[in-house]
Amino acid sequence: GIDKIVQYPGETVFIPGGWWHAVLNLEDSLAVTQNFVSQTNFARVWIKTRTGRRKMAKRWLTALEREYPHLVQIAQSLNKRDEFDWDSREKKKKKKCGG
């Protein structure tokens, strides 16, 4: 189902990462938003970023090498698992077994 809320002055609304949502402002409004990545959601965010924003993903991986090498290992492991190819615009399809 669809949930509707009305946010009144001084109230804050938190939308968890990955939740589909739409906003209709009834008056002039100010929104403060941030895309948040943590170790908890890193794998999901990495998979979306590497395919949707390849150039940014490459720069991000380079930055992670300096500060968070364990996350680089996770990213590389996911890339290997999914047979991700930086040069391909399409994810490789897994080979079917049998006939």
mmCIF file of N, CA, C and O in Angstrom, residues 4-93:
data_model
loop_
_atom_site.group_PDB
_atom_site.id
_atom_site.type_symbol
_atom_site.label_atom_id
_atom_site.label_comp_id
_atom_site.label_asym_id
_atom_site.label_seq_id
_atom_site.Cartn_x
_atom_site.Cartn_y
_atom_site.Cartn_z
ATOM 1 N N LYS A 4 0.952 7.911 3.258
ATOM 2 C CA LYS A 4 1.043 9.349 3.056
ATOM 3 C C LYS A 4 1.334 9.995 4.395
ATOM 4 O O LYS A 4 0.804 9.562 5.424
ATOM 5 N N ILE A 5 2.163 10.996 4.371
ATOM 6 C CA ILE A 5 2.405 11.773 5.584
ATOM 7 C C ILE A 5 2.352 13.247 5.217
ATOM 8 O O ILE A 5 2.585 13.624 4.067
ATOM 9 N N VAL A 6 2.039 14.049 6.191
ATOM 10 C CA VAL A 6 2.147 15.494 6.044
ATOM 11 C C VAL A 6 3.174 15.942 7.064
ATOM 12 O O VAL A 6 3.047 15.651 8.260
ATOM 13 N N GLN A 7 4.189 16.610 6.574
ATOM 14 C CA GLN A 7 5.253 17.095 7.443
ATOM 15 C C GLN A 7 4.956 18.551 7.785
ATOM 16 O O GLN A 7 4.773 19.383 6.903
ATOM 17 N N TYR A 8 4.929 18.842 9.073
ATOM 18 C CA TYR A 8 4.627 20.193 9.539
ATOM 19 C C TYR A 8 5.922 20.925 9.890
ATOM 20 O O TYR A 8 6.970 20.291 10.096
ATOM 21 N N PRO A 9 5.878 22.256 9.950
ATOM 22 C CA PRO A 9 7.085 23.042 10.277
ATOM 23 C C PRO A 9 7.765 22.518 11.531
ATOM 24 O O PRO A 9 7.106 22.200 12.527
ATOM 25 N N GLY A 10 9.091 22.369 11.431
ATOM 26 C CA GLY A 10 9.881 21.905 12.564
ATOM 27 C C GLY A 10 10.023 20.398 12.660
ATOM 28 O O GLY A 10 10.809 19.894 13.451
ATOM 29 N N GLU A 11 9.283 19.657 11.844
ATOM 30 C CA GLU A 11 9.369 18.197 11.871
ATOM 31 C C GLU A 11 10.418 17.707 10.879
ATOM 32 O O GLU A 11 10.700 18.354 9.876
ATOM 33 N N THR A 12 10.964 16.548 11.168
ATOM 34 C CA THR A 12 11.947 15.901 10.301
ATOM 35 C C THR A 12 11.383 14.562 9.852
ATOM 36 O O THR A 12 10.765 13.852 10.643
ATOM 37 N N VAL A 13 11.632 14.235 8.599
ATOM 38 C CA VAL A 13 11.217 12.939 8.073
ATOM 39 C C VAL A 13 12.469 12.205 7.616
ATOM 40 O O VAL A 13 13.293 12.759 6.893
ATOM 41 N N PHE A 14 12.615 10.965 8.044
ATOM 42 C CA PHE A 14 13.738 10.120 7.631
ATOM 43 C C PHE A 14 13.213 9.035 6.712
ATOM 44 O O PHE A 14 12.277 8.316 7.061
ATOM 45 N N ILE A 15 13.817 8.939 5.532
ATOM 46 C CA ILE A 15 13.466 7.883 4.584
ATOM 47 C C ILE A 15 14.670 6.943 4.511
ATOM 48 O O ILE A 15 15.755 7.351 4.100
ATOM 49 N N PRO A 16 14.529 5.688 4.900
ATOM 50 C CA PRO A 16 15.660 4.750 4.848
ATOM 51 C C PRO A 16 16.170 4.549 3.424
ATOM 52 O O PRO A 16 15.409 4.655 2.455
ATOM 53 N N GLY A 17 17.456 4.278 3.304
ATOM 54 C CA GLY A 17 18.068 4.028 2.009
ATOM 55 C C GLY A 17 17.374 2.912 1.260
ATOM 56 O O GLY A 17 16.999 1.902 1.832
ATOM 57 N N GLY A 18 17.182 3.118 -0.036
ATOM 58 C CA GLY A 18 16.580 2.101 -0.876
ATOM 59 C C GLY A 18 15.059 2.130 -0.909
ATOM 60 O O GLY A 18 14.451 1.390 -1.668
ATOM 61 N N TRP A 19 14.439 2.966 -0.101
ATOM 62 C CA TRP A 19 12.976 3.055 -0.100
ATOM 63 C C TRP A 19 12.528 3.972 -1.218
ATOM 64 O O TRP A 19 12.974 5.115 -1.336
ATOM 65 N N TRP A 20 11.638 3.485 -2.060
ATOM 66 C CA TRP A 20 11.062 4.309 -3.111
ATOM 67 C C TRP A 20 10.152 5.326 -2.449
ATOM 68 O O TRP A 20 9.392 4.995 -1.542
ATOM 69 N N HIS A 21 10.253 6.559 -2.918
ATOM 70 C CA HIS A 21 9.390 7.584 -2.357
ATOM 71 C C HIS A 21 9.244 8.745 -3.337
ATOM 72 O O HIS A 21 10.030 8.899 -4.263
ATOM 73 N N ALA A 22 8.228 9.504 -3.114
ATOM 74 C CA ALA A 22 7.986 10.723 -3.892
ATOM 75 C C ALA A 22 7.578 11.804 -2.908
ATOM 76 O O ALA A 22 6.996 11.526 -1.861
ATOM 77 N N VAL A 23 7.891 13.043 -3.260
ATOM 78 C CA VAL A 23 7.583 14.156 -2.379
ATOM 79 C C VAL A 23 6.789 15.188 -3.161
ATOM 80 O O VAL A 23 7.144 15.539 -4.285
ATOM 81 N N LEU A 24 5.736 15.669 -2.567
ATOM 82 C CA LEU A 24 4.947 16.756 -3.132
ATOM 83 C C LEU A 24 4.966 17.876 -2.104
ATOM 84 O O LEU A 24 4.428 17.733 -1.004
ATOM 85 N N ASN A 25 5.638 18.974 -2.448
ATOM 86 C CA ASN A 25 5.708 20.115 -1.537
ATOM 87 C C ASN A 25 4.462 20.969 -1.703
ATOM 88 O O ASN A 25 4.160 21.435 -2.800
ATOM 89 N N LEU A 26 3.756 21.182 -0.610
ATOM 90 C CA LEU A 26 2.535 21.976 -0.644
ATOM 91 C C LEU A 26 2.844 23.475 -0.542
ATOM 92 O O LEU A 26 2.028 24.307 -0.922
ATOM 93 N N GLU A 27 4.025 23.787 -0.027
ATOM 94 C CA GLU A 27 4.488 25.168 0.108
ATOM 95 C C GLU A 27 5.974 25.187 -0.222
ATOM 96 O O GLU A 27 6.604 24.138 -0.374
ATOM 97 N N ASP A 28 6.548 26.401 -0.312
ATOM 98 C CA ASP A 28 7.997 26.490 -0.478
ATOM 99 C C ASP A 28 8.656 25.731 0.667
ATOM 100 O O ASP A 28 8.243 25.860 1.827
ATOM 101 N N SER A 29 9.651 24.919 0.323
ATOM 102 C CA SER A 29 10.267 24.051 1.322
ATOM 103 C C SER A 29 11.767 23.993 1.116
ATOM 104 O O SER A 29 12.276 24.273 0.036
ATOM 105 N N LEU A 30 12.462 23.579 2.143
ATOM 106 C CA LEU A 30 13.893 23.347 2.082
ATOM 107 C C LEU A 30 14.125 21.886 2.434
ATOM 108 O O LEU A 30 13.637 21.394 3.459
ATOM 109 N N ALA A 31 14.849 21.184 1.583
ATOM 110 C CA ALA A 31 15.149 19.779 1.848
ATOM 111 C C ALA A 31 16.652 19.619 2.009
ATOM 112 O O ALA A 31 17.432 20.195 1.261
ATOM 113 N N VAL A 32 17.041 18.872 2.995
ATOM 114 C CA VAL A 32 18.444 18.508 3.179
ATOM 115 C C VAL A 32 18.496 17.006 2.978
ATOM 116 O O VAL A 32 17.845 16.244 3.690
ATOM 117 N N THR A 33 19.264 16.581 1.985
ATOM 118 C CA THR A 33 19.299 15.165 1.660
ATOM 119 C C THR A 33 20.742 14.716 1.516
ATOM 120 O O THR A 33 21.622 15.512 1.211
ATOM 121 N N GLN A 34 20.966 13.466 1.758
ATOM 122 C CA GLN A 34 22.311 12.920 1.638
ATOM 123 C C GLN A 34 22.198 11.447 1.302
ATOM 124 O O GLN A 34 21.391 10.726 1.884
ATOM 125 N N ASN A 35 22.992 11.025 0.353
ATOM 126 C CA ASN A 35 23.100 9.601 0.076
ATOM 127 C C ASN A 35 24.140 9.050 1.031
ATOM 128 O O ASN A 35 25.260 9.543 1.084
ATOM 129 N N PHE A 36 23.784 8.046 1.762
ATOM 130 C CA PHE A 36 24.633 7.534 2.833
ATOM 131 C C PHE A 36 25.112 6.128 2.511
ATOM 132 O O PHE A 36 24.322 5.269 2.145
ATOM 133 N N VAL A 37 26.411 5.935 2.664
ATOM 134 C CA VAL A 37 27.002 4.615 2.479
ATOM 135 C C VAL A 37 27.723 4.251 3.768
ATOM 136 O O VAL A 37 28.482 5.046 4.308
ATOM 137 N N SER A 38 27.487 3.054 4.238
ATOM 138 C CA SER A 38 28.202 2.549 5.412
ATOM 139 C C SER A 38 28.688 1.140 5.092
ATOM 140 O O SER A 38 28.389 0.603 4.026
ATOM 141 N N GLN A 39 29.405 0.558 6.004
ATOM 142 C CA GLN A 39 29.852 -0.817 5.793
ATOM 143 C C GLN A 39 28.659 -1.757 5.691
ATOM 144 O O GLN A 39 28.737 -2.794 5.036
ATOM 145 N N THR A 40 27.554 -1.399 6.319
ATOM 146 C CA THR A 40 26.362 -2.236 6.307
ATOM 147 C C THR A 40 25.728 -2.316 4.930
ATOM 148 O O THR A 40 25.300 -3.382 4.497
ATOM 149 N N ASN A 41 25.655 -1.193 4.208
ATOM 150 C CA ASN A 41 24.993 -1.198 2.902
ATOM 151 C C ASN A 41 25.983 -1.076 1.743
ATOM 152 O O ASN A 41 25.582 -0.881 0.604
ATOM 153 N N PHE A 42 27.278 -1.193 2.029
ATOM 154 C CA PHE A 42 28.298 -0.981 1.007
ATOM 155 C C PHE A 42 28.102 -1.869 -0.220
ATOM 156 O O PHE A 42 28.169 -1.395 -1.353
ATOM 157 N N ALA A 43 27.877 -3.156 -0.030
ATOM 158 C CA ALA A 43 27.766 -4.081 -1.172
ATOM 159 C C ALA A 43 26.636 -3.655 -2.108
ATOM 160 O O ALA A 43 26.814 -3.600 -3.328
ATOM 161 N N ARG A 44 25.488 -3.332 -1.555
ATOM 162 C CA ARG A 44 24.335 -2.932 -2.380
ATOM 163 C C ARG A 44 24.638 -1.632 -3.133
ATOM 164 O O ARG A 44 24.373 -1.512 -4.325
ATOM 165 N N VAL A 45 25.237 -0.667 -2.429
ATOM 166 C CA VAL A 45 25.557 0.615 -3.061
ATOM 167 C C VAL A 45 26.640 0.435 -4.122
ATOM 168 O O VAL A 45 26.566 1.019 -5.205
ATOM 169 N N TRP A 46 27.651 -0.397 -3.841
ATOM 170 C CA TRP A 46 28.721 -0.616 -4.810
ATOM 171 C C TRP A 46 28.170 -1.201 -6.113
ATOM 172 O O TRP A 46 28.515 -0.754 -7.198
ATOM 173 N N ILE A 47 27.320 -2.197 -6.012
ATOM 174 C CA ILE A 47 26.776 -2.847 -7.204
ATOM 175 C C ILE A 47 25.995 -1.841 -8.053
ATOM 176 O O ILE A 47 26.134 -1.811 -9.279
ATOM 177 N N LYS A 48 25.205 -1.001 -7.427
ATOM 178 C CA LYS A 48 24.448 0.007 -8.181
ATOM 179 C C LYS A 48 25.374 1.064 -8.782
ATOM 180 O O LYS A 48 25.174 1.502 -9.907
ATOM 181 N N THR A 49 26.373 1.478 -8.032
ATOM 182 C CA THR A 49 27.265 2.544 -8.485
ATOM 183 C C THR A 49 28.155 2.086 -9.628
ATOM 184 O O THR A 49 28.341 2.814 -10.601
ATOM 185 N N ARG A 50 28.707 0.899 -9.533
ATOM 186 C CA ARG A 50 29.642 0.447 -10.570
ATOM 187 C C ARG A 50 28.967 0.314 -11.924
ATOM 188 O O ARG A 50 29.609 0.426 -12.964
ATOM 189 N N THR A 51 27.672 0.050 -11.950
ATOM 190 C CA THR A 51 26.970 -0.073 -13.225
ATOM 191 C C THR A 51 26.337 1.241 -13.655
ATOM 192 O O THR A 51 26.342 1.557 -14.841
ATOM 193 N N GLY A 52 25.826 2.003 -12.707
ATOM 194 C CA GLY A 52 25.129 3.233 -13.044
ATOM 195 C C GLY A 52 26.022 4.443 -13.202
ATOM 196 O O GLY A 52 25.691 5.375 -13.940
ATOM 197 N N ARG A 53 27.166 4.448 -12.501
ATOM 198 C CA ARG A 53 28.072 5.604 -12.544
ATOM 199 C C ARG A 53 29.513 5.101 -12.545
ATOM 200 O O ARG A 53 30.244 5.261 -11.584
ATOM 201 N N ARG A 54 29.905 4.501 -13.638
ATOM 202 C CA ARG A 54 31.200 3.820 -13.738
ATOM 203 C C ARG A 54 32.397 4.719 -13.436
ATOM 204 O O ARG A 54 33.303 4.327 -12.714
ATOM 205 N N LYS A 55 32.419 5.906 -14.025
ATOM 206 C CA LYS A 55 33.567 6.796 -13.800
ATOM 207 C C LYS A 55 33.684 7.166 -12.330
ATOM 208 O O LYS A 55 34.773 7.176 -11.761
ATOM 209 N N MET A 56 32.555 7.490 -11.718
ATOM 210 C CA MET A 56 32.581 7.825 -10.299
ATOM 211 C C MET A 56 33.001 6.613 -9.471
ATOM 212 O O MET A 56 33.753 6.733 -8.504
ATOM 213 N N ALA A 57 32.540 5.430 -9.848
ATOM 214 C CA ALA A 57 32.893 4.213 -9.112
ATOM 215 C C ALA A 57 34.399 3.974 -9.147
ATOM 216 O O ALA A 57 34.996 3.590 -8.143
ATOM 217 N N LYS A 58 35.024 4.220 -10.285
ATOM 218 C CA LYS A 58 36.482 4.043 -10.383
ATOM 219 C C LYS A 58 37.207 5.027 -9.476
ATOM 220 O O LYS A 58 38.162 4.667 -8.776
ATOM 221 N N ARG A 59 36.754 6.287 -9.467
ATOM 222 C CA ARG A 59 37.375 7.293 -8.586
ATOM 223 C C ARG A 59 37.150 6.936 -7.118
ATOM 224 O O ARG A 59 38.030 7.095 -6.277
ATOM 225 N N TRP A 60 35.949 6.440 -6.833
ATOM 226 C CA TRP A 60 35.608 6.047 -5.467
ATOM 227 C C TRP A 60 36.503 4.904 -5.005
ATOM 228 O O TRP A 60 37.031 4.917 -3.890
ATOM 229 N N LEU A 61 36.718 3.926 -5.866
ATOM 230 C CA LEU A 61 37.563 2.784 -5.528
ATOM 231 C C LEU A 61 38.990 3.241 -5.214
ATOM 232 O O LEU A 61 39.603 2.780 -4.255
ATOM 233 N N THR A 62 39.483 4.183 -5.998
ATOM 234 C CA THR A 62 40.827 4.729 -5.757
ATOM 235 C C THR A 62 40.896 5.415 -4.396
ATOM 236 O O THR A 62 41.862 5.234 -3.648
ATOM 237 N N ALA A 63 39.872 6.204 -4.069
ATOM 238 C CA ALA A 63 39.843 6.878 -2.769
ATOM 239 C C ALA A 63 39.736 5.877 -1.623
ATOM 240 O O ALA A 63 40.358 6.049 -0.573
ATOM 241 N N LEU A 64 38.959 4.830 -1.818
ATOM 242 C CA LEU A 64 38.805 3.810 -0.779
ATOM 243 C C LEU A 64 40.113 3.084 -0.502
ATOM 244 O O LEU A 64 40.365 2.669 0.640
ATOM 245 N N GLU A 65 40.955 2.936 -1.524
ATOM 246 C CA GLU A 65 42.233 2.233 -1.342
ATOM 247 C C GLU A 65 43.073 2.886 -0.244
ATOM 248 O O GLU A 65 43.771 2.198 0.488
ATOM 249 N N ARG A 66 42.972 4.196 -0.133
ATOM 250 C CA ARG A 66 43.778 4.918 0.865
ATOM 251 C C ARG A 66 43.235 4.771 2.280
ATOM 252 O O ARG A 66 43.993 4.614 3.230
ATOM 253 N N GLU A 67 41.925 4.848 2.427
ATOM 254 C CA GLU A 67 41.334 4.916 3.761
ATOM 255 C C GLU A 67 40.620 3.645 4.225
ATOM 256 O O GLU A 67 40.529 3.387 5.417
ATOM 257 N N TYR A 68 40.061 2.905 3.275
ATOM 258 C CA TYR A 68 39.249 1.743 3.635
ATOM 259 C C TYR A 68 39.580 0.555 2.739
ATOM 260 O O TYR A 68 38.730 0.083 1.976
ATOM 261 N N PRO A 69 40.801 0.043 2.818
ATOM 262 C CA PRO A 69 41.195 -1.048 1.919
ATOM 263 C C PRO A 69 40.329 -2.301 2.058
ATOM 264 O O PRO A 69 40.164 -3.048 1.098
ATOM 265 N N HIS A 70 39.734 -2.521 3.211
ATOM 266 C CA HIS A 70 38.862 -3.698 3.378
ATOM 267 C C HIS A 70 37.605 -3.568 2.515
ATOM 268 O O HIS A 70 37.080 -4.570 2.040
ATOM 269 N N LEU A 71 37.148 -2.343 2.267
ATOM 270 C CA LEU A 71 35.995 -2.161 1.381
ATOM 271 C C LEU A 71 36.385 -2.381 -0.080
ATOM 272 O O LEU A 71 35.581 -2.857 -0.876
ATOM 273 N N VAL A 72 37.629 -2.060 -0.421
ATOM 274 C CA VAL A 72 38.121 -2.345 -1.772
ATOM 275 C C VAL A 72 38.110 -3.847 -2.013
ATOM 276 O O VAL A 72 37.701 -4.312 -3.079
ATOM 277 N N GLN A 73 38.527 -4.602 -1.010
ATOM 278 C CA GLN A 73 38.513 -6.056 -1.136
ATOM 279 C C GLN A 73 37.087 -6.573 -1.355
ATOM 280 O O GLN A 73 36.865 -7.478 -2.158
ATOM 281 N N ILE A 74 36.126 -5.989 -0.654
ATOM 282 C CA ILE A 74 34.722 -6.390 -0.835
ATOM 283 C C ILE A 74 34.272 -6.052 -2.256
ATOM 284 O O ILE A 74 33.649 -6.874 -2.924
ATOM 285 N N ALA A 75 34.594 -4.843 -2.721
ATOM 286 C CA ALA A 75 34.199 -4.425 -4.079
ATOM 287 C C ALA A 75 34.809 -5.355 -5.124
ATOM 288 O O ALA A 75 34.119 -5.799 -6.049
ATOM 289 N N GLN A 76 36.098 -5.654 -4.970
ATOM 290 C CA GLN A 76 36.760 -6.534 -5.935
ATOM 291 C C GLN A 76 36.169 -7.939 -5.900
ATOM 292 O O GLN A 76 36.023 -8.591 -6.938
ATOM 293 N N SER A 77 35.807 -8.394 -4.717
ATOM 294 C CA SER A 77 35.191 -9.713 -4.584
ATOM 295 C C SER A 77 33.822 -9.742 -5.279
ATOM 296 O O SER A 77 33.489 -10.706 -5.976
ATOM 297 N N LEU A 78 33.045 -8.686 -5.110
ATOM 298 C CA LEU A 78 31.746 -8.602 -5.775
ATOM 299 C C LEU A 78 31.915 -8.542 -7.296
ATOM 300 O O LEU A 78 31.171 -9.179 -8.038
ATOM 301 N N ASN A 79 32.911 -7.780 -7.744
ATOM 302 C CA ASN A 79 33.169 -7.685 -9.186
ATOM 303 C C ASN A 79 33.523 -9.048 -9.767
ATOM 304 O O ASN A 79 33.040 -9.423 -10.834
ATOM 305 N N LYS A 80 34.357 -9.783 -9.045
ATOM 306 C CA LYS A 80 34.760 -11.117 -9.510
ATOM 307 C C LYS A 80 33.568 -12.075 -9.496
ATOM 308 O O LYS A 80 33.339 -12.801 -10.462
ATOM 309 N N ARG A 81 32.821 -12.050 -8.417
ATOM 310 C CA ARG A 81 31.658 -12.931 -8.293
ATOM 311 C C ARG A 81 30.664 -12.712 -9.440
ATOM 312 O O ARG A 81 30.128 -13.653 -10.003
ATOM 313 N N ASP A 82 30.446 -11.443 -9.776
ATOM 314 C CA ASP A 82 29.465 -11.094 -10.799
ATOM 315 C C ASP A 82 30.060 -11.035 -12.202
ATOM 316 O O ASP A 82 29.364 -10.672 -13.148
ATOM 317 N N GLU A 83 31.347 -11.360 -12.319
ATOM 318 C CA GLU A 83 32.059 -11.266 -13.594
ATOM 319 C C GLU A 83 31.883 -9.869 -14.196
ATOM 320 O O GLU A 83 31.648 -9.700 -15.391
ATOM 321 N N PHE A 84 32.008 -8.864 -13.347
ATOM 322 C CA PHE A 84 31.830 -7.483 -13.773
ATOM 323 C C PHE A 84 33.021 -7.041 -14.609
ATOM 324 O O PHE A 84 34.164 -7.240 -14.230
ATOM 325 N N ASP A 85 32.735 -6.445 -15.740
ATOM 326 C CA ASP A 85 33.765 -5.974 -16.674
ATOM 327 C C ASP A 85 33.629 -4.465 -16.810
ATOM 328 O O ASP A 85 32.613 -3.963 -17.283
ATOM 329 N N TRP A 86 34.658 -3.722 -16.390
ATOM 330 C CA TRP A 86 34.626 -2.258 -16.463
ATOM 331 C C TRP A 86 34.404 -1.757 -17.889
ATOM 332 O O TRP A 86 33.836 -0.691 -18.092
ATOM 333 N N ASP A 87 34.873 -2.514 -18.868
ATOM 334 C CA ASP A 87 34.800 -2.054 -20.253
ATOM 335 C C ASP A 87 33.485 -2.402 -20.935
ATOM 336 O O ASP A 87 33.176 -1.876 -21.990
ATOM 337 N N SER A 88 32.726 -3.286 -20.340
ATOM 338 C CA SER A 88 31.456 -3.706 -20.931
ATOM 339 C C SER A 88 30.339 -2.803 -20.430
ATOM 340 O O SER A 88 30.283 -2.456 -19.266
ATOM 341 N N ARG A 89 29.430 -2.438 -21.301
ATOM 342 C CA ARG A 89 28.286 -1.622 -20.893
ATOM 343 C C ARG A 89 27.171 -2.500 -20.350
ATOM 344 O O ARG A 89 26.184 -2.035 -19.849
ATOM 345 N N GLU A 90 27.335 -3.800 -20.469
ATOM 346 C CA GLU A 90 26.303 -4.738 -20.036
ATOM 347 C C GLU A 90 26.934 -5.777 -19.129
ATOM 348 O O GLU A 90 28.021 -6.255 -19.388
ATOM 349 N N LYS A 91 26.256 -6.142 -18.059
ATOM 350 C CA LYS A 91 26.763 -7.173 -17.168
ATOM 351 C C LYS A 91 26.813 -8.495 -17.913
ATOM 352 O O LYS A 91 25.895 -8.840 -18.646
ATOM 353 N N LYS A 92 27.910 -9.220 -17.735
ATOM 354 C CA LYS A 92 28.030 -10.530 -18.393
ATOM 355 C C LYS A 92 26.964 -11.472 -17.875
ATOM 356 O O LYS A 92 26.661 -11.491 -16.692
ATOM 357 N N LYS A 93 26.416 -12.249 -18.780
ATOM 358 C CA LYS A 93 25.409 -13.221 -18.378
ATOM 359 C C LYS A 93 26.093 -14.523 -17.996
ATOM 360 O O LYS A 93 27.057 -14.937 -18.645
#
